[in-house]
Coordinates of C-alpha atoms and ligand atoms in Angstrom, one line a residue:
X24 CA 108.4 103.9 -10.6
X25 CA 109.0 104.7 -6.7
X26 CA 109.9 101.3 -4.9
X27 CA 108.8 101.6 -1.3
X28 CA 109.6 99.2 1.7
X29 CA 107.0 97.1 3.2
X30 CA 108.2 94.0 5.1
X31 CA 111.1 94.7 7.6
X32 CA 112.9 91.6 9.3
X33 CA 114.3 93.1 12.1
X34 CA 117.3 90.3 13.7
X35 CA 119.0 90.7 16.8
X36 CA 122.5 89.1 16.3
X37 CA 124.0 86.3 18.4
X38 CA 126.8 86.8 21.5
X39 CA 129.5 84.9 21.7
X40 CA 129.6 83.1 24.8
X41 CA 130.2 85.3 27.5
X42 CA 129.9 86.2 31.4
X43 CA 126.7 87.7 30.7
X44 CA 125.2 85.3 28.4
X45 CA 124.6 82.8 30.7
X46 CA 124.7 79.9 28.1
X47 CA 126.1 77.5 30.2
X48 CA 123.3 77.2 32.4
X49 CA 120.1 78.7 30.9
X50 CA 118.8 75.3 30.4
X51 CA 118.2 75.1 34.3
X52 CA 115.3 77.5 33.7
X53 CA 114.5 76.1 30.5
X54 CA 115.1 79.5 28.5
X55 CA 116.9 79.9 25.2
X56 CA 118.1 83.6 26.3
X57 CA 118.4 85.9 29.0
X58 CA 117.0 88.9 28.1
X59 CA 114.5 89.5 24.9
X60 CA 116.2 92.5 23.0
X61 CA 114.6 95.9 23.4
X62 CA 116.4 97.7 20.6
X63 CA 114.9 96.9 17.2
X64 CA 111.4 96.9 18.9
X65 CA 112.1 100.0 20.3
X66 CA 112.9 101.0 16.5
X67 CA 110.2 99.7 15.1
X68 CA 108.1 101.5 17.7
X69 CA 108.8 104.7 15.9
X70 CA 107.0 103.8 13.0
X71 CA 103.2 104.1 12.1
X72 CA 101.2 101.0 12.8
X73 CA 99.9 99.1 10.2
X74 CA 102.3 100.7 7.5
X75 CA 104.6 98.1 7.2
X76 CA 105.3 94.1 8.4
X77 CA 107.2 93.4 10.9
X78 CA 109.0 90.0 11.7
X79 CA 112.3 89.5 14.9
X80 CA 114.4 87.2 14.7
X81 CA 116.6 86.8 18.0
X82 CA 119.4 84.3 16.3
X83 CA 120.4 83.9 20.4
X84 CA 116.6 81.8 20.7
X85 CA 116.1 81.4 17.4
X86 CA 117.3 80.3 13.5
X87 CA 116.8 82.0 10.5
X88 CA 116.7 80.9 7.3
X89 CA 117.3 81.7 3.4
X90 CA 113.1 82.0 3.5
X91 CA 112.8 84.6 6.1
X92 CA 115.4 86.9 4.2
X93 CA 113.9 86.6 1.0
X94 CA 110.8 87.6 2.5
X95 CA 112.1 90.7 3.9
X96 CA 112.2 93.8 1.8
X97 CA 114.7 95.2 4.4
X98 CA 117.4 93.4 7.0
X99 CA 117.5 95.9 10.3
X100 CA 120.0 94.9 12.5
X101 CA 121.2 96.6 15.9
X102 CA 123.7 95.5 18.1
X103 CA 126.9 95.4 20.5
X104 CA 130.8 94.3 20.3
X105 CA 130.1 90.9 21.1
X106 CA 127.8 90.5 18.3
X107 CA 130.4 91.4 15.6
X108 CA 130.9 88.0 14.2
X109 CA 127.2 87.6 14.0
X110 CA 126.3 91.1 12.0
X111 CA 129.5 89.6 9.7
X112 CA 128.1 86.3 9.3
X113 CA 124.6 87.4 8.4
X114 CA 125.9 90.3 6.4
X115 CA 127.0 87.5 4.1
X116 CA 123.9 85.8 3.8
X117 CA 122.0 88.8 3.0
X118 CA 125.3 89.9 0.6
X119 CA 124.2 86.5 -1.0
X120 CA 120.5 87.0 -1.5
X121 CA 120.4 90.6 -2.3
X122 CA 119.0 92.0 0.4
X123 CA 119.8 94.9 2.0
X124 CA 120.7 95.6 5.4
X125 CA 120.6 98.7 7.9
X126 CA 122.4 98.7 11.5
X127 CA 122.0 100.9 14.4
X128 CA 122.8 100.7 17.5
X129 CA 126.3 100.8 19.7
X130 CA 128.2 98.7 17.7
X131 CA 126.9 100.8 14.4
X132 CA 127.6 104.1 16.4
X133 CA 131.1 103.2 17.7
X134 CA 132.6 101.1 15.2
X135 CA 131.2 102.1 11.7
X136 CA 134.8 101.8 10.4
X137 CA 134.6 98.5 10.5
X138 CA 131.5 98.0 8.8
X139 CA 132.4 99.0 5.7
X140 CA 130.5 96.1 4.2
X141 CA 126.9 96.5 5.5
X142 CA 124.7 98.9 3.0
X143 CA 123.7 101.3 5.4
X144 CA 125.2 102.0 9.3
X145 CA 122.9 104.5 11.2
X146 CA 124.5 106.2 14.0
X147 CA 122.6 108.0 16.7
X148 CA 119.2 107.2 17.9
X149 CA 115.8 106.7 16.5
X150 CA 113.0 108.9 18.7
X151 CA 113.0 112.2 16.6
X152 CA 114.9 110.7 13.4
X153 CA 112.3 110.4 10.2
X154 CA 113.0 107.1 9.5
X155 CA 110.0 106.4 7.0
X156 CA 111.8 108.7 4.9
X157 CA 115.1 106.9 5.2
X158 CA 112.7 103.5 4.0
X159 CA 111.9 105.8 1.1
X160 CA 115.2 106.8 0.6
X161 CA 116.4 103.1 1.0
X162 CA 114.7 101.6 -1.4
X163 CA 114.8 103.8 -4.0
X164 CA 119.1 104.0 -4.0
X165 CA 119.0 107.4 -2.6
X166 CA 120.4 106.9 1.2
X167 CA 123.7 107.5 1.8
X168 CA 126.5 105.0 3.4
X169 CA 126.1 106.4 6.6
X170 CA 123.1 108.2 8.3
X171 CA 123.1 110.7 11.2
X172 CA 120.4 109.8 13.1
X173 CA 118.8 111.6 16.5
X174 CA 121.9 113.3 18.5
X175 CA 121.0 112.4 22.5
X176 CA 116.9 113.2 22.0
X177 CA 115.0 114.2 24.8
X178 CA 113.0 110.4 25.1
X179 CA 110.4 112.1 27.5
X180 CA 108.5 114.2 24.6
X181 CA 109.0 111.4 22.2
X182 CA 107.2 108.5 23.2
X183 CA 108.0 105.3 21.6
X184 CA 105.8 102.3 22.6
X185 CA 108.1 99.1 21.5
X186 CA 107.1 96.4 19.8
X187 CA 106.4 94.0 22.4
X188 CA 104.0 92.3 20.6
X189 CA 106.7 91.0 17.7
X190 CA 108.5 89.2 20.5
X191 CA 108.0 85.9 21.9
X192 CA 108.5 86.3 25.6
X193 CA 108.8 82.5 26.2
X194 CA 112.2 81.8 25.3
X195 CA 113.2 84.6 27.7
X196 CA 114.0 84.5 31.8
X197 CA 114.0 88.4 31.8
X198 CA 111.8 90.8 29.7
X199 CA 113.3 94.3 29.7
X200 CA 112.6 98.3 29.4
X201 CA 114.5 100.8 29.3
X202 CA 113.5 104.6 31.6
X203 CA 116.9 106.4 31.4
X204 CA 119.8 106.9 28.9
X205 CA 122.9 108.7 29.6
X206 CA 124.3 109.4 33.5
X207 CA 126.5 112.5 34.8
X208 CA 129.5 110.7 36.1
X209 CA 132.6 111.0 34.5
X210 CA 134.4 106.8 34.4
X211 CA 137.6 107.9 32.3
X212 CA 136.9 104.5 30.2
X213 CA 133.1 104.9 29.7
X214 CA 131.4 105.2 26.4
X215 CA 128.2 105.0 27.3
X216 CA 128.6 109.0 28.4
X217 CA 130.5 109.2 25.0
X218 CA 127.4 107.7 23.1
X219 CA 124.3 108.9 25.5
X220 CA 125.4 111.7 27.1
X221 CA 126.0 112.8 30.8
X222 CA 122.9 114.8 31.4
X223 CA 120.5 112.0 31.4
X224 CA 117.5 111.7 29.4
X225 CA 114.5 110.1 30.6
X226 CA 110.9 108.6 29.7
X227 CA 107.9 109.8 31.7
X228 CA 106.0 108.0 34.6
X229 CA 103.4 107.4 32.1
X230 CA 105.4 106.1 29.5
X231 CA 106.9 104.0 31.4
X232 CA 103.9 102.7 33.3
X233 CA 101.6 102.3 29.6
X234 CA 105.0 99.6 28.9
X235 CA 104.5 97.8 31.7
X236 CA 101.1 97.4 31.5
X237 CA 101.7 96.5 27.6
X238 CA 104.0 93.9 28.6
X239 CA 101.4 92.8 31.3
X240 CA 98.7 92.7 28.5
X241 CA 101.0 90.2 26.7
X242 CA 100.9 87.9 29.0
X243 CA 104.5 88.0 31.0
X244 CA 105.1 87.8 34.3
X245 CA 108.0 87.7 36.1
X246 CA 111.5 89.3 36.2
X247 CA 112.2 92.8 34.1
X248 CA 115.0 94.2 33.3
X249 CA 115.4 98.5 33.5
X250 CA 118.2 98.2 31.1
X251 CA 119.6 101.8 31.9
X252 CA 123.2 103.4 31.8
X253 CA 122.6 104.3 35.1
X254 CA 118.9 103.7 37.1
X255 CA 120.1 106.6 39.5
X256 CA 121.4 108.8 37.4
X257 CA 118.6 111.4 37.6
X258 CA 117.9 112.2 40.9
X259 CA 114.8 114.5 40.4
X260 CA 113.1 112.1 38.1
X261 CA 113.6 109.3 39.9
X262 CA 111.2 110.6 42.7
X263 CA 108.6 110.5 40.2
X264 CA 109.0 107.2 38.3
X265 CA 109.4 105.0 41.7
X266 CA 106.2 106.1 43.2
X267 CA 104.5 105.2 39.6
X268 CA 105.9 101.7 39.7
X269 CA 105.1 101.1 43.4
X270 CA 101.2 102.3 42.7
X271 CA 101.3 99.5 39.2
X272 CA 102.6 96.6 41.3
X273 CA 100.1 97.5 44.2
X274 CA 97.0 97.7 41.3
X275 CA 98.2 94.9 39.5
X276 CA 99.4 92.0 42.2
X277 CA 103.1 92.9 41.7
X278 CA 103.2 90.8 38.0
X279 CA 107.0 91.6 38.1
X280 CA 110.4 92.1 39.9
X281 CA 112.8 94.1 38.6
X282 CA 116.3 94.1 37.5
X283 CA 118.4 97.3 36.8
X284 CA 121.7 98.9 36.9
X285 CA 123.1 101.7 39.0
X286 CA 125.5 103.8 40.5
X287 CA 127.1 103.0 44.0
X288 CA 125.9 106.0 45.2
X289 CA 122.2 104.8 45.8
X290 CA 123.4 103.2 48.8
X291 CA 123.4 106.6 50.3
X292 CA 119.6 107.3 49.3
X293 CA 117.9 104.8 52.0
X294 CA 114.4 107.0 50.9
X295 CA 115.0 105.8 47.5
X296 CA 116.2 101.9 48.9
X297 CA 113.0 101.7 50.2
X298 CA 111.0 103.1 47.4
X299 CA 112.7 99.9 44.9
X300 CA 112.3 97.5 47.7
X301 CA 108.4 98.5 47.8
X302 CA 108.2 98.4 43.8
X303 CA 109.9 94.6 43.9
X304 CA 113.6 95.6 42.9
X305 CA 115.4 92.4 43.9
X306 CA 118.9 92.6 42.0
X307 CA 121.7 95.5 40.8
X308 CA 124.2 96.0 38.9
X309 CA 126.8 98.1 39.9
X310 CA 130.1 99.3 39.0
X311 CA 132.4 98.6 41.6
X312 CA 135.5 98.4 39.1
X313 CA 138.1 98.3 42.0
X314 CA 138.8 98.2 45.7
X315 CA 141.8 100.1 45.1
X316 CA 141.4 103.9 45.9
X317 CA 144.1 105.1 43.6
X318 CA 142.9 103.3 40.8
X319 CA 139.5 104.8 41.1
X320 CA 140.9 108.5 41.3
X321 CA 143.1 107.6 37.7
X322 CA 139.6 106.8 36.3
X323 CA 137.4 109.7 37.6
X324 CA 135.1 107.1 39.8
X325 CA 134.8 109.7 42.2
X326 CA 131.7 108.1 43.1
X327 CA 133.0 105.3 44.4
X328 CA 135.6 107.1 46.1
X329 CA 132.9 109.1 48.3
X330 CA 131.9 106.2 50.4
X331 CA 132.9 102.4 52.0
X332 CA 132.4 100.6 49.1
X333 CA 132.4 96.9 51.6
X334 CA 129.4 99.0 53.4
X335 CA 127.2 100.3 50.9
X336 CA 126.9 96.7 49.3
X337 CA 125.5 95.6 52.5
X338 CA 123.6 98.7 52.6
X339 CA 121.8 97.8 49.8
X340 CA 121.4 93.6 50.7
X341 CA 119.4 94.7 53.3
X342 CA 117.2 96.1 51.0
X343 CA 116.8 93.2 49.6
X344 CA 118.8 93.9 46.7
X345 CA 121.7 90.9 45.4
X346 CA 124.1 92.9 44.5
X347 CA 126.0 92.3 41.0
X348 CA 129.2 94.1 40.1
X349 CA 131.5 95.4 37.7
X350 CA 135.8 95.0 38.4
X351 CA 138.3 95.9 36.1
X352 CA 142.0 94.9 35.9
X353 CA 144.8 97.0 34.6
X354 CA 144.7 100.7 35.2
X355 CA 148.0 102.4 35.6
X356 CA 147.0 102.6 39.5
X357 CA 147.1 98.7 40.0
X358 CA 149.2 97.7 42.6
X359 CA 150.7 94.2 41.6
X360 CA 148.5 92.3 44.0
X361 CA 145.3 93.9 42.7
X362 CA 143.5 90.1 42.1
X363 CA 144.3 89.6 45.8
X364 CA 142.1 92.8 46.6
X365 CA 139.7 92.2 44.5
X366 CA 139.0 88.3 45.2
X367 CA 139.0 89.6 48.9
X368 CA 136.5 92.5 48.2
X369 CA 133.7 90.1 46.4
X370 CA 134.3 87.2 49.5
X371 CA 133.5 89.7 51.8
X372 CA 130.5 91.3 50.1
X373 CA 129.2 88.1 48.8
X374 CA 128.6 89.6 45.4
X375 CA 128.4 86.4 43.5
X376 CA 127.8 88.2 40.2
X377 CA 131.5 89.8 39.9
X378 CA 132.2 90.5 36.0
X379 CA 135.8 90.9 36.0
X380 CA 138.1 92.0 32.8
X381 CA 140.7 93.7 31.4
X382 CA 140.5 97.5 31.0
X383 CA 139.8 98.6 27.1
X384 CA 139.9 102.2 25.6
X385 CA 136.8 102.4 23.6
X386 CA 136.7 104.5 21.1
X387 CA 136.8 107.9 21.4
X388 CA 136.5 107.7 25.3
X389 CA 138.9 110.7 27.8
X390 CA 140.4 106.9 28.0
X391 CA 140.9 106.8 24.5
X392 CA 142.1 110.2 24.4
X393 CA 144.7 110.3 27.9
X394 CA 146.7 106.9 26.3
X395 CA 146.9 108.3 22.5
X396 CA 148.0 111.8 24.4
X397 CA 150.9 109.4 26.2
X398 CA 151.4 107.4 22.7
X399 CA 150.3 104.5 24.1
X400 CA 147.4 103.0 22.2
X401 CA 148.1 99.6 19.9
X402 CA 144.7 100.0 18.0
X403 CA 141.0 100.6 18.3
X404 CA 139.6 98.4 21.6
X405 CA 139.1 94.5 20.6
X406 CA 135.2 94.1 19.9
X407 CA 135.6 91.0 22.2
X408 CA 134.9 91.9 26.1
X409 CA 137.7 89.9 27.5
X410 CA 140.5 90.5 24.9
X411 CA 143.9 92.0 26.7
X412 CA 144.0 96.0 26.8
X413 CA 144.5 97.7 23.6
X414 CA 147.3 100.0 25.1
X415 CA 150.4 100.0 26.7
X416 CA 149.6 99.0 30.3
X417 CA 152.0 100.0 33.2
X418 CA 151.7 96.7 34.7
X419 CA 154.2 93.9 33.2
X420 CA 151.7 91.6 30.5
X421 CA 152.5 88.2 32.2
X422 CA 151.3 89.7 35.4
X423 CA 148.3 91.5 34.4
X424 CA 147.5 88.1 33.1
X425 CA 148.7 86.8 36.1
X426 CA 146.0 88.6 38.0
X427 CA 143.2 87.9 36.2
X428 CA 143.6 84.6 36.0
X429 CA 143.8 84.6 40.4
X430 CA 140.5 86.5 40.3
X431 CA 139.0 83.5 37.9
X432 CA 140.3 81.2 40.4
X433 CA 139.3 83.0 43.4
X434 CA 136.1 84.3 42.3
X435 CA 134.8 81.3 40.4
X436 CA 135.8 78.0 42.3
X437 CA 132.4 76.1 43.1
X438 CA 133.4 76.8 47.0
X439 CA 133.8 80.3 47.2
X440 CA 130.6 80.8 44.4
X441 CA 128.6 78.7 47.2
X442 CA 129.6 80.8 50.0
X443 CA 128.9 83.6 47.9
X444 CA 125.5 81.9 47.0
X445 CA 124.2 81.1 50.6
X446 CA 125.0 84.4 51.6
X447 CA 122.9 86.3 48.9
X448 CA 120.4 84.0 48.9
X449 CA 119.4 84.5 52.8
X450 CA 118.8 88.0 52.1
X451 CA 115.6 86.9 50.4
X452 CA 114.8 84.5 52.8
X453 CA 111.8 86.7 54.7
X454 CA 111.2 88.4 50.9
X455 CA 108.0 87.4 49.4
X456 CA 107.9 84.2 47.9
X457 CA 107.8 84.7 43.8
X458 CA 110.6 87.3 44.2
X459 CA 112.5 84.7 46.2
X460 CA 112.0 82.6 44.2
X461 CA 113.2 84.5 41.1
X462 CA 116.2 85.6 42.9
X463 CA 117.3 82.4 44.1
X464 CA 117.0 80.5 40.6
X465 CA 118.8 83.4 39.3
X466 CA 121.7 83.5 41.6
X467 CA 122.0 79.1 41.1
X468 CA 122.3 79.8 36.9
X469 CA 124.1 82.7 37.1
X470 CA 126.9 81.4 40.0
X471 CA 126.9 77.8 37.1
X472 CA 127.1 79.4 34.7
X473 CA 130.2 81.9 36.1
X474 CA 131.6 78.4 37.3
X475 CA 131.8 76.9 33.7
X476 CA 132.8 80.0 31.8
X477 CA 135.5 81.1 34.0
X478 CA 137.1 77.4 33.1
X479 CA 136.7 77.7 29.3
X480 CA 138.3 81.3 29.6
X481 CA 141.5 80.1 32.1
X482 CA 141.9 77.0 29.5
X483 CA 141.7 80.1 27.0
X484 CA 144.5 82.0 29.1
X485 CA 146.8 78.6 28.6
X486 CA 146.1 79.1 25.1
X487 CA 147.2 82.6 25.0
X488 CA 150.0 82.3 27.2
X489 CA 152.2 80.0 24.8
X490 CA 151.3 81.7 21.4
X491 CA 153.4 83.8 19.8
X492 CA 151.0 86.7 19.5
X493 CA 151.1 86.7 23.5
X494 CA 155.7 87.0 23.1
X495 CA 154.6 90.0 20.6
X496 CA 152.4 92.0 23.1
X497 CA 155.1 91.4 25.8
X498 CA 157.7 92.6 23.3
X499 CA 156.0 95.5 22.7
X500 CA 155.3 96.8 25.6
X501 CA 158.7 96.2 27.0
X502 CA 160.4 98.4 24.1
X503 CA 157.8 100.8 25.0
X504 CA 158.9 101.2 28.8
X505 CA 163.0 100.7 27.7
X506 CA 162.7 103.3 25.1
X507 CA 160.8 105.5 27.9
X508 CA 163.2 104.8 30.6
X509 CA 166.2 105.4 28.2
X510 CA 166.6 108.8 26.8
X511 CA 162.6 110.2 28.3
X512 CA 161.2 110.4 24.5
X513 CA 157.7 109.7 24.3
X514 CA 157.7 106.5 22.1
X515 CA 154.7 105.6 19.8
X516 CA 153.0 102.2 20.4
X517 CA 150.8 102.4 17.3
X518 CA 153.2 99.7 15.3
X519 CA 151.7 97.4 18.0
X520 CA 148.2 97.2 16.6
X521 CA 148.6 93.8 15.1
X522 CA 149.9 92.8 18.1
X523 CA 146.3 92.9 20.4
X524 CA 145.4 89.0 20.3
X525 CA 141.8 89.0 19.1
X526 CA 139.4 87.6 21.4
X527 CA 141.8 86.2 23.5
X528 CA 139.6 85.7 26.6
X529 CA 136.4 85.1 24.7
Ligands
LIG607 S1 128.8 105.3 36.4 FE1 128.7 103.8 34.8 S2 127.5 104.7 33.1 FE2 128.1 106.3 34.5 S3 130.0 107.2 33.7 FE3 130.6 105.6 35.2 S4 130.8 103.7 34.0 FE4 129.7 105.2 32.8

């Protein structure tokens, strides 16, 4: 007889303890997580209501148990690097009970090699992908290992309405949606123009505005999160969603501020500056990656490299924006007092918010591609977002090291995070009152919790520094550069892949 799937327990995996967790300090707010996951629901949006039961399980607010598997016909999982040990860990329970699992999502897409041991791996996206037929498939044996799903679908004439309703928005500071995927820039190291594309895709006004207004429905209120690639990478389209959001904030009270991510270059849009200020924009994330020109030119930031990058932060703090940012140590550009620069760079800006670590080639980035071109790769990129770079880097180990650890100490000190506090948090001070007061509570946890995590990861450093995994890197590398500098062959660095310390900064 034809088995068919009814009740799908859809569990977004835990994150180690990160920058971006927040973990150390979420308890200030009384939260279990920052952000409530958008993927499975967004997956479970494709799917005819009614059809089939739904339960999420976020295992970074909540617990699961042998009970909720067992009730699940089917496990759906989705998730990112630093959720590895997680998908392992659950993969085992499930492995134990039975039950069978499918995983989408970045991880899934990027690294199915190494999840050899989950039932199904779906790679792709789900808007356009007939994923009730997959169920079908699923449960009656016939779906393959690995499934193809949706190659970079246009999102704007497929609709999906997520789940809201299967999350609970309480353990959460920050709800989040999602308007664009993909952006045209050209970041050597990116994968996220690997995975989504460059020409980006995006929903319509009236998608976007039905989810806010379904998330309003549900009773939130408070910050959201546009968890885009790149808010600004559509400039067309853009014109058309901002007005949208301005005219639901205006109708409905401004219920929210908003959170998002862009590129560098919005600082020379003061039309569209304005627009987000009007629609309650108070914070962005951008990718600053390096104060040092030549390093930005290696990596195709050409962005970056078009305008003052000290100025166009302040640009957009007087938009009321705090300004988060993105810096990366070890391209081949580097000079060797690149911490220096880059501690001096956030001190002047007052970006409290600066996520710094070690350049990684992801998989099958130009990155990727350039360093096994020049024989330099030791292995597919850890899955861990602070782990030393999986290549040969043209900086000396013990300095790049070196470096990072200054910027820990210059970044991440309680006295230069206050400085950098104060400073952000006058921007707000004529701003009006709930968004002040969101921004301000989220600049005190985030600058804790950056105090606290950039301790555990230096006493980590220590760690690294006198192990003998740490002598091996540095061995390798320096018979890579001898063997170069001696007779000009191109050495291979591949016998160094068991060399990468695994989660070393983590
Ligand atoms: S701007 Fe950001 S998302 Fe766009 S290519 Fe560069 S790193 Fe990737």
């Amino acid at each position: 007889m034809k088995k068919s799937i009814k009740r799908i327990l859809l569990v977004w995996p835990e994150f180690e303890i990160s920058f971006w967790g927040m973990q150390y300090s979420l308890h200030q707010v009384n939260k279990k997580a920052v952000m409530a996951p958008l993927a499975l629901i967004t997956v479970a949006g494709t799917l005819p209501r009614g059809k089939y039961d739904f339960r999420h399980i976020d295992l970074n607010s909540q617990t699961i148990t042998e009970a909720d598997i067992e009730w699940a016909d089917l496990v759906m999982l989705s998730g990112w690097g630093p959720q590895y040990r997680s998908i392992l860990r659950l993969s085992l329970k499930c492995r134990k009970l039975k039950k069978k699992i499918l995983i989408g999502g970045p991880l899934a897409s990027e690294y199915h090699q190494i999840l050899r041991n989950v039932d199904h791996i779906f790679v792709g996206e789900a808007e356009g992908f007939d994923l009730e037929n997959l169920l079908d498939e699923i449960a009656n044996d016939n779906a393959p290992h690995l499934i193809q799903g949706s190659k970079q679908p246009d999102i704007a004439s497929n609709p999906v309405m997520p789940r809201y309703d299967l999350l609970d928005f309480s353990l959460y500071w920050q709800v989040t949606v999602q308007y664009a995927r993909g952006c045209p820039f050209t970041c050597e190291f990116c994968d996220i123009i690997e995975l989504y594309g460059r020409i980006q895709r995006t929903k319509t006004a009236e998608a976007m505005v039905s989810e806010l207004e379904a998330v309003l429905n549900l009773g939130f209120r408070g910050p959201v999160f546009f968890v885009d690639d790149n808010f600004y990478g559509n400039r067309k389209n853009i014109k058309n969603i901002l007005p949208a959001i301005v005219d639901f904030q205006k109708r409905r009270d401004y219920p929210f501020y908003f959170y998002t991510e862009a590129s560098i270059n919005l600082a020379q849009n003061p039309d569209m500056l304005k627009l987000m200020k009007q629609a309650g924009f108070y914070c962005m994330f951008t990718g600053i990656e390096t104060p040092n020109k030549a390093s930005l030119k290696e990596t195709r930031k050409v962005q970056n490299l078009k305008l003052d990058l000290v100025e166009a932060i302040e640009i957009c703090q007087s938009y009321e924006f705090f300004m988060q940012a993105g810096f990366i140590i070890g391209f081949d550009s580097d000079p060797d007092n690149i911490a220096d620069l880059i501690v001096d760079y956030v001190n002047t800006t007052g970006i409290t918010v600066a996520m710094t670590g070690m350049l990684l080639a992801l998989p099958e980035t130009q990155l990727e591609r350039r360093l096994n071109s020049e024989g330099r790769m030791m292995g597919t990129a850890g899955i861990d977002q602070f782990g030393l770079p999986n290549f040969i880097t043209t900086a000396h180990p013990e300095n790049l090291v070196e470096q990072f650890q200054k910027v820990l100490l210059g970044c991440f000190s309680k006295e230069s995070l206050n400085r950098r506090l104060n400073k952000q948090q006058s921007i707000f001070s004529r701003a009006h009152p709930t968004k002040r007061e969101i921004a301000c509570t989220e600049l005190e946890f985030n600058a804790e919790h950056l105090h606290l995590y950039s301790k555990k990861v230096l006493q980590d450093i220590d760690k690294l520094k006198s192990s003998t995994k740490f002598d091996e890197y540095i061995q390798a590398h320096e018979s890579y550069w001898n063997s170069k500098s001696i007779d000009g062959l191109q050495p291979q660095a591949e016998q160094a892949v068991d060399v990468v310390p695994d989660g070393a900064f983590t």
